[in-house]
PDB file of C-alpha atoms in Angstrom:
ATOM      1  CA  UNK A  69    -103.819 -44.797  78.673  1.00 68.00           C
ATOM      2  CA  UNK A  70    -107.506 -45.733  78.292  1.00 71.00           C
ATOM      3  CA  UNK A  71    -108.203 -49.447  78.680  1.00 75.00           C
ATOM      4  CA  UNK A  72    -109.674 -49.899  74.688  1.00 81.00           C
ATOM      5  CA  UNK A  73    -112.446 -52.193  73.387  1.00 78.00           C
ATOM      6  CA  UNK A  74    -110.128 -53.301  70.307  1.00 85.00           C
ATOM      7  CA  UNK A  75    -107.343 -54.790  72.368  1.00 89.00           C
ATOM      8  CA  UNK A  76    -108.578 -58.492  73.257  1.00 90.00           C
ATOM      9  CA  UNK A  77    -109.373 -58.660  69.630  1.00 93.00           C
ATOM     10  CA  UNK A  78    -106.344 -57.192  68.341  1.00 94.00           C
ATOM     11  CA  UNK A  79    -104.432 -59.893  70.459  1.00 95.00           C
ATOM     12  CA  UNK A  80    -106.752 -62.948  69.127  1.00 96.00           C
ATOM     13  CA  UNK A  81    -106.283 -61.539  65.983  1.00 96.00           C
ATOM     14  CA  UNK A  82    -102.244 -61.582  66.587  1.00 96.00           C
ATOM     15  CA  UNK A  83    -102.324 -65.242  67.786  1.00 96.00           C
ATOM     16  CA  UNK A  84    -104.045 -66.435  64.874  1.00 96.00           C
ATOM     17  CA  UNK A  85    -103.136 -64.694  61.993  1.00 96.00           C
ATOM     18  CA  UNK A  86     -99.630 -63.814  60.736  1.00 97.00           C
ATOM     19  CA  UNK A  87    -100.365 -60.328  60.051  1.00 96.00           C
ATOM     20  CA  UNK A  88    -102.734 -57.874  61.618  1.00 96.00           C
ATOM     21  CA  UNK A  89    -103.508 -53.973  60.095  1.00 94.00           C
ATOM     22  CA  UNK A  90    -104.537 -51.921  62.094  1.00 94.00           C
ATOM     23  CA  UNK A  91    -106.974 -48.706  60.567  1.00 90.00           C
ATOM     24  CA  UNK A  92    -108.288 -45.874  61.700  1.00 87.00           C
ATOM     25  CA  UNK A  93    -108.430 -41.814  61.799  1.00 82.00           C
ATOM     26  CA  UNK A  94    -105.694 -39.873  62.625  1.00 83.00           C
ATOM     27  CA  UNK A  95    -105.082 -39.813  66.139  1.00 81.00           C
ATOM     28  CA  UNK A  96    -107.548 -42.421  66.929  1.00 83.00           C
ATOM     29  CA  UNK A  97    -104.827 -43.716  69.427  1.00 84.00           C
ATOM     30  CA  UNK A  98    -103.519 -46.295  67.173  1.00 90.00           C
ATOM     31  CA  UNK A  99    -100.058 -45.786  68.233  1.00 91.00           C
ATOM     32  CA  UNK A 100    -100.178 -45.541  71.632  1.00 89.00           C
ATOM     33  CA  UNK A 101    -101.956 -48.924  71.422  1.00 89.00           C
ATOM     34  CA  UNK A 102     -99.528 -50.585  69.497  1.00 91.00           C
ATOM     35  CA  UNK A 103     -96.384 -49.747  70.998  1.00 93.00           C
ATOM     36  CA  UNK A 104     -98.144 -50.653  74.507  1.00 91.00           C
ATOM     37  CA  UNK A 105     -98.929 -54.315  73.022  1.00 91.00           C
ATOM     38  CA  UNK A 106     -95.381 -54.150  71.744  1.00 92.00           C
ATOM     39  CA  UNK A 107     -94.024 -53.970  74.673  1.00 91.00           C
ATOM     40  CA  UNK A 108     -96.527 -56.565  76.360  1.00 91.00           C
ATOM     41  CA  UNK A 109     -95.172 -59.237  73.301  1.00 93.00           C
ATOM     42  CA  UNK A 110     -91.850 -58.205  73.349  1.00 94.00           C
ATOM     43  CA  UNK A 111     -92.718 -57.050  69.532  1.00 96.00           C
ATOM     44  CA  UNK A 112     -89.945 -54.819  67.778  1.00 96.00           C
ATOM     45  CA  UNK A 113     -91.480 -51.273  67.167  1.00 97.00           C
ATOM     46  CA  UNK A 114     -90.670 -49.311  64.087  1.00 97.00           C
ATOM     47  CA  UNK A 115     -92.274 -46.238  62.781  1.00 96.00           C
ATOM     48  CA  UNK A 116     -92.424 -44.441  59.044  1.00 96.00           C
ATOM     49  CA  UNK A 117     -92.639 -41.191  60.801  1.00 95.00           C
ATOM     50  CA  UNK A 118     -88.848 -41.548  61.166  1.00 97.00           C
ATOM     51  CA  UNK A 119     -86.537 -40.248  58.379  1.00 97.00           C
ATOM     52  CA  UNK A 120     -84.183 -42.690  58.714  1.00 97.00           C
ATOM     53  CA  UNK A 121     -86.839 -45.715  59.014  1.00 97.00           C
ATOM     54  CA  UNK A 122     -88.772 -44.530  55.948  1.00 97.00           C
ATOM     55  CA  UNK A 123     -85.616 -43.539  53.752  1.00 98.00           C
ATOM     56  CA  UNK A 124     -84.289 -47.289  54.794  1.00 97.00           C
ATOM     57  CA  UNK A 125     -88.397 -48.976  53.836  1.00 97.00           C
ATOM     58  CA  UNK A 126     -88.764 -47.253  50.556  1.00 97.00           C
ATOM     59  CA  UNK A 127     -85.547 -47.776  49.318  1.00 97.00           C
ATOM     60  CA  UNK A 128     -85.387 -51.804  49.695  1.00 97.00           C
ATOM     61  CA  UNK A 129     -88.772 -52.857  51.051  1.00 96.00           C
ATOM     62  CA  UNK A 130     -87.664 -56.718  50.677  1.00 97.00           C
ATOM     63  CA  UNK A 131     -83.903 -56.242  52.717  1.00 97.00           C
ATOM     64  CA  UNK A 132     -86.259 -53.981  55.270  1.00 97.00           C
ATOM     65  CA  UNK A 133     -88.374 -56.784  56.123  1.00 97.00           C
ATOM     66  CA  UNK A 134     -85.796 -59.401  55.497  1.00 95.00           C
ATOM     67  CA  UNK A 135     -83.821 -57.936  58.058  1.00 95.00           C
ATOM     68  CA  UNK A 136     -86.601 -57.210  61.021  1.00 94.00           C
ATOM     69  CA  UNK A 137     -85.645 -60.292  63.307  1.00 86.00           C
ATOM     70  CA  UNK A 138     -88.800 -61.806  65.266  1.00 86.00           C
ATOM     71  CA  UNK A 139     -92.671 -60.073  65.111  1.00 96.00           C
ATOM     72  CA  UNK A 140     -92.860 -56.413  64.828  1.00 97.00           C
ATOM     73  CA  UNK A 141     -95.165 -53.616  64.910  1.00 97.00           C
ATOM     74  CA  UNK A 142     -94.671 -50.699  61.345  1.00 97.00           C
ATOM     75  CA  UNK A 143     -96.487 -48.006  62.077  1.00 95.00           C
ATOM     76  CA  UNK A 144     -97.947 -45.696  59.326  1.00 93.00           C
ATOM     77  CA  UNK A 145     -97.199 -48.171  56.679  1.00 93.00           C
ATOM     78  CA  UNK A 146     -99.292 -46.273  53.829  1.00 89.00           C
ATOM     79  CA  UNK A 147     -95.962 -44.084  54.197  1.00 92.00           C
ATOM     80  CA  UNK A 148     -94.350 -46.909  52.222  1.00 93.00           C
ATOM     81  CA  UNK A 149     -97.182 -48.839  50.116  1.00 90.00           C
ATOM     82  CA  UNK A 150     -94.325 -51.166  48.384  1.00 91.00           C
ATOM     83  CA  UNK A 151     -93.730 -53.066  52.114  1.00 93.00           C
ATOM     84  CA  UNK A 152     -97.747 -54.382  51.587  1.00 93.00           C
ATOM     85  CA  UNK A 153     -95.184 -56.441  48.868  1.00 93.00           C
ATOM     86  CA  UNK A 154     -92.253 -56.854  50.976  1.00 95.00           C
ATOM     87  CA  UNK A 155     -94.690 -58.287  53.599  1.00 96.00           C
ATOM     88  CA  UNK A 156     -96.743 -60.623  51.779  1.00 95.00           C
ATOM     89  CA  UNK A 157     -93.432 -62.379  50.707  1.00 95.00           C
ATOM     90  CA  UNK A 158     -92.138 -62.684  53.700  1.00 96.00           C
ATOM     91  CA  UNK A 159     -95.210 -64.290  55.029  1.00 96.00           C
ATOM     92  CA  UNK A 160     -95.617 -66.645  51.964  1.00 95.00           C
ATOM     93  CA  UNK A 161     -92.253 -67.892  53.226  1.00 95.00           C
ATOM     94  CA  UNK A 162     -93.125 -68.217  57.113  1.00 95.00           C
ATOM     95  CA  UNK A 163     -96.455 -67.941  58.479  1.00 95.00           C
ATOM     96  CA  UNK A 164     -96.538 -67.743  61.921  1.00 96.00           C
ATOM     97  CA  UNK A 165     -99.154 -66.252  63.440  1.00 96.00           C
ATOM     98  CA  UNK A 166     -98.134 -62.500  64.789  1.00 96.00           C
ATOM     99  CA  UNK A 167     -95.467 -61.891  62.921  1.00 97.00           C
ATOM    100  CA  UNK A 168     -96.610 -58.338  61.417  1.00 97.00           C
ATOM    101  CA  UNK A 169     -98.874 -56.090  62.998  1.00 96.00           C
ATOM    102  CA  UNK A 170     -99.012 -53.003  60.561  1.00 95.00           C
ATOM    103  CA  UNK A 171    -101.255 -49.669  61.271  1.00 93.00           C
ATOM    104  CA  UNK A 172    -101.980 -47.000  58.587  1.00 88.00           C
ATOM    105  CA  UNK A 173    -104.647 -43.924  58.807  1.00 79.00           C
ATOM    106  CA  UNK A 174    -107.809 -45.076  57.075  1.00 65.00           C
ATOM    107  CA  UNK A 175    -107.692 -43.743  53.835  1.00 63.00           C
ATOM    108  CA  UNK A 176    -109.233 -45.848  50.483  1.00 48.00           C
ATOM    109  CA  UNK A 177    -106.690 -46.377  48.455  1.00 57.00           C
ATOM    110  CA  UNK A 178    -104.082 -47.433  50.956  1.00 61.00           C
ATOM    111  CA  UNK A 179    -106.801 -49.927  52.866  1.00 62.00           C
ATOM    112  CA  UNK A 180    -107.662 -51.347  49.427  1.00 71.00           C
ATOM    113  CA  UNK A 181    -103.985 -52.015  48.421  1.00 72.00           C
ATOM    114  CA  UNK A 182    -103.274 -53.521  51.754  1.00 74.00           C
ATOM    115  CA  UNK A 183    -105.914 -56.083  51.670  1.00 75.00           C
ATOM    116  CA  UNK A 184    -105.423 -56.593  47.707  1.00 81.00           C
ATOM    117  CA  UNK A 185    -101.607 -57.437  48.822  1.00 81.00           C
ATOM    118  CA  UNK A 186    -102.324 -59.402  51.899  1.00 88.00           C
ATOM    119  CA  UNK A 187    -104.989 -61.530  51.065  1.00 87.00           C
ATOM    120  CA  UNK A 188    -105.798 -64.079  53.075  1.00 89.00           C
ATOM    121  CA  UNK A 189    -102.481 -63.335  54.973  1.00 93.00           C
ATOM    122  CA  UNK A 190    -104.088 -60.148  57.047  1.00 93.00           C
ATOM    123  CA  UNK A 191    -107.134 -59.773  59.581  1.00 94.00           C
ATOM    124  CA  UNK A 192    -108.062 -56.052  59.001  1.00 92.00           C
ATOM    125  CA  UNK A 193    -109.543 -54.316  62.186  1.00 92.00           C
ATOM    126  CA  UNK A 194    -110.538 -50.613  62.766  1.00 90.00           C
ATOM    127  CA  UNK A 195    -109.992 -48.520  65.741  1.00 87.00           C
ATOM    128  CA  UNK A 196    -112.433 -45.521  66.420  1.00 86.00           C
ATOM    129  CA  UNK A 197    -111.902 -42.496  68.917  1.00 80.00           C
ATOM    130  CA  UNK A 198    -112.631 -43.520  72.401  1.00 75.00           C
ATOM    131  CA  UNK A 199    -115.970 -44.956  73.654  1.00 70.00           C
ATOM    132  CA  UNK A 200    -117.308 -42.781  76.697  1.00 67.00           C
ATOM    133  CA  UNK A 201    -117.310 -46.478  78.376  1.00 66.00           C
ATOM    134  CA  UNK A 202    -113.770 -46.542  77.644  1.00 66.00           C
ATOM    135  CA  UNK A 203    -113.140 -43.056  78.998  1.00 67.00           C
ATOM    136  CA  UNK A 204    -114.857 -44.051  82.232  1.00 63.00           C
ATOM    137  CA  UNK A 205    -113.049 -47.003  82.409  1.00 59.00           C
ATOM    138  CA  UNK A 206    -116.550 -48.868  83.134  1.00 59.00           C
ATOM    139  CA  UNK A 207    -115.917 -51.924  80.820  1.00 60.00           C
ATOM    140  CA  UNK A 208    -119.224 -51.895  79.608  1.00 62.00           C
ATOM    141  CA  UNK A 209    -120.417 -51.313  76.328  1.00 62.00           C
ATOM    142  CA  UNK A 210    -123.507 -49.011  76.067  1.00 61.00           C
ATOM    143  CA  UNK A 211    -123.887 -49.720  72.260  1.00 62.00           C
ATOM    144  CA  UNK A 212    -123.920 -53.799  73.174  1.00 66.00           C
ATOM    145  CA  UNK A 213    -126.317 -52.929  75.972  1.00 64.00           C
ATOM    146  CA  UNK A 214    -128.714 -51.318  72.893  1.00 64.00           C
ATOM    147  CA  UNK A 215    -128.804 -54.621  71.526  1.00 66.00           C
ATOM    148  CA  UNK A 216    -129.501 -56.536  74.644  1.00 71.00           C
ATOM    149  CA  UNK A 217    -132.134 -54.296  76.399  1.00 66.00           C
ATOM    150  CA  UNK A 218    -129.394 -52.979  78.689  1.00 65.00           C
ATOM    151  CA  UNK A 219    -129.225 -49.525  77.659  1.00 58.00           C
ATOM    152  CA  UNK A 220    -130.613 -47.707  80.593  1.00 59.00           C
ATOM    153  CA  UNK A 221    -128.677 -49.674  83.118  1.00 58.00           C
ATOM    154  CA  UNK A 222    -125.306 -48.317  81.827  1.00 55.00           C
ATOM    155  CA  UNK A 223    -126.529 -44.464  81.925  1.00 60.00           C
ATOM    156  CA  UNK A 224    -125.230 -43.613  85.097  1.00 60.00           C
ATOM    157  CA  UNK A 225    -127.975 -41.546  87.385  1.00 61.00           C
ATOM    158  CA  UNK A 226    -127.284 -37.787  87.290  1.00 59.00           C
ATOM    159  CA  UNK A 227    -125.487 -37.931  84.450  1.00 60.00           C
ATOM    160  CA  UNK A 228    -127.374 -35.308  82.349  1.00 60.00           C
ATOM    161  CA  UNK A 229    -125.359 -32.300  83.558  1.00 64.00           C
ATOM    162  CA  UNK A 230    -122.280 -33.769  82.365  1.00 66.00           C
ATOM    163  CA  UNK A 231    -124.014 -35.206  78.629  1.00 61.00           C
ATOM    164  CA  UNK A 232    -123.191 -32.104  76.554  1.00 62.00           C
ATOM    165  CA  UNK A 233    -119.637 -31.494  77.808  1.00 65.00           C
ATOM    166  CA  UNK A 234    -118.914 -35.343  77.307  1.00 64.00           C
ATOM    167  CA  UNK A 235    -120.332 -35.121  73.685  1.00 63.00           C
ATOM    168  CA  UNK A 236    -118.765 -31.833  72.996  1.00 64.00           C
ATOM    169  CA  UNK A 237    -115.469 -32.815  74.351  1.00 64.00           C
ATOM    170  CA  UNK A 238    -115.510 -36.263  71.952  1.00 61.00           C
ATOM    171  CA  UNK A 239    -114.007 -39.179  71.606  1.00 61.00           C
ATOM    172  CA  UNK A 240    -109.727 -38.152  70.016  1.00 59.00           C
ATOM    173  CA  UNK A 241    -107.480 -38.361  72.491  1.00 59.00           C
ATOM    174  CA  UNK A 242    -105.166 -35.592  71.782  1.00 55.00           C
ATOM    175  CA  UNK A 243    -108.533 -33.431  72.374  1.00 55.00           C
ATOM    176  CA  UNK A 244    -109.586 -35.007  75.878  1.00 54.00           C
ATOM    177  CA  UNK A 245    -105.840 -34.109  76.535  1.00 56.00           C
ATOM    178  CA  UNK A 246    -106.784 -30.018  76.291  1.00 56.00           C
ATOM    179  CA  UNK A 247    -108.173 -28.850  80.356  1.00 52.00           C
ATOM    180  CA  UNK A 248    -109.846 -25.687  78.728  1.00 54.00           C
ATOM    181  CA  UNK A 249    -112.913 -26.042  76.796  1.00 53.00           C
ATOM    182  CA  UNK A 250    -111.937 -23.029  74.697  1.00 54.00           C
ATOM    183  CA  UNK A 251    -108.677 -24.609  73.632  1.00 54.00           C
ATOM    184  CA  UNK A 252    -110.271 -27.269  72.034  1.00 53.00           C
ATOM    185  CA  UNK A 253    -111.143 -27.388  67.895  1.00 55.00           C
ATOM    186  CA  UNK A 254    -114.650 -25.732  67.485  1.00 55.00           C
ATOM    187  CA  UNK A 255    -114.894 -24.407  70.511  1.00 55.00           C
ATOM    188  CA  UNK A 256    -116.224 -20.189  70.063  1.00 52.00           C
ATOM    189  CA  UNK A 257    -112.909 -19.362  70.951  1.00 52.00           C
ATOM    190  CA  UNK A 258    -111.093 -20.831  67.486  1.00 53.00           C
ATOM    191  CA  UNK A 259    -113.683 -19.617  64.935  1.00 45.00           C
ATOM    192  CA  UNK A 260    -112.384 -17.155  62.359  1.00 47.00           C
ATOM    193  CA  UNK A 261    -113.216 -13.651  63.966  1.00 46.00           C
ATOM    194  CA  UNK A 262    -112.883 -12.287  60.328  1.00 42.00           C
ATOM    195  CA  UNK A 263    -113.233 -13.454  56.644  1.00 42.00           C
ATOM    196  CA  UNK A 264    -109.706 -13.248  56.381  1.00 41.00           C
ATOM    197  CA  UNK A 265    -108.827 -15.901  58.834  1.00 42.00           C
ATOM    198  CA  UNK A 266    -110.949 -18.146  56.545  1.00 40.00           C
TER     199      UNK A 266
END
């Protein structure tokens, strides 16, 4: 896994607040970032994806939560908007800090009923496709080093060559993942070769 900028405050965020939602695109890596800091805090891991876990959340989002014993991680809650409920009550009852840490793809509607349910319960934070910082593992931020006169520092020297792969290649994970630059989306090799694939 890629060391991510978000972590550190994802963690503060967990210490001081008793529930944390995590946003972002699909595949952002939101997942694979929780259930790592799950298993760093000894945090219970449940996902919506499963049948069984969403059947069991939708049908009685107050005995769902109820029973969860000690912090835990949902992930895709906008599967199952009436836990936002389920969740607030819970913490109105007991609020120790990192009890919840919830994801859900970024999506209106399901951000703005999470933070109308969880007000001033929730810190909101948003996790974007990988920095190319993050993807070199250099722990430093070229977009903070814009703001401090750092910039060309961080460009490493004879680094133009590899620019337009490293843009075209971008930032999802599940993308970086592909070896061939033809398997990947937009690439010349997936257009439509005919109007009928459109």
């Amino acid at each position: 896994m890629f060391p991510r900028y978000l972590k550190p405050r994802l963690t503060i965020a967990l210490n001081r607040s008793p529930v944390v939602y995590l946003t972002g695109a699909r595949q952002a890596g939101k997942t694979t970032l929780v259930r790592r800091l799950a298993g760093d805090r000894g945090m219970a891991y449940y996902t919506l994806d499963d049948p069984a876990v969403l059947a069991a959340a939708r049908a009685d989002p107050v005995g769902f939560v109820t029973g969860l014993a000690g912090p835990v991680v949902i992930d895709e809650v906008q599967r199952a908007p009436d836990l936002l409920l389920a969740v607030k009550m819970a913490v109105d009852l007991d609020r120790r800090p990192g009890r919840f840490l919830l994801t859900g793809s970024v999506g209106f509607k399901s951000r703005s009923e999470a933070a109308a349910a969880l007000v001033g319960r929730a810190e909101f934070l948003t996790l974007r496709p990988l920095a190319q910082s993050e993807l070199g593992s250099s722990g430093r931020n070229f977009v903070a080093g814009l703001w401090t006169g750092e910039a060309r520092e961080l460009i490493p020297s004879g680094n133009g060559p590899n620019l337009i792969r490293r843009v075209c290649a971008g930032g999802y994970p599940p993308f970086r993942a592909r070896t061939k630059p033809t398997a990947r989306p937009g690439s010349p090799a997936t257009w439509p070769h005919s109007s009928s694939a459109t």
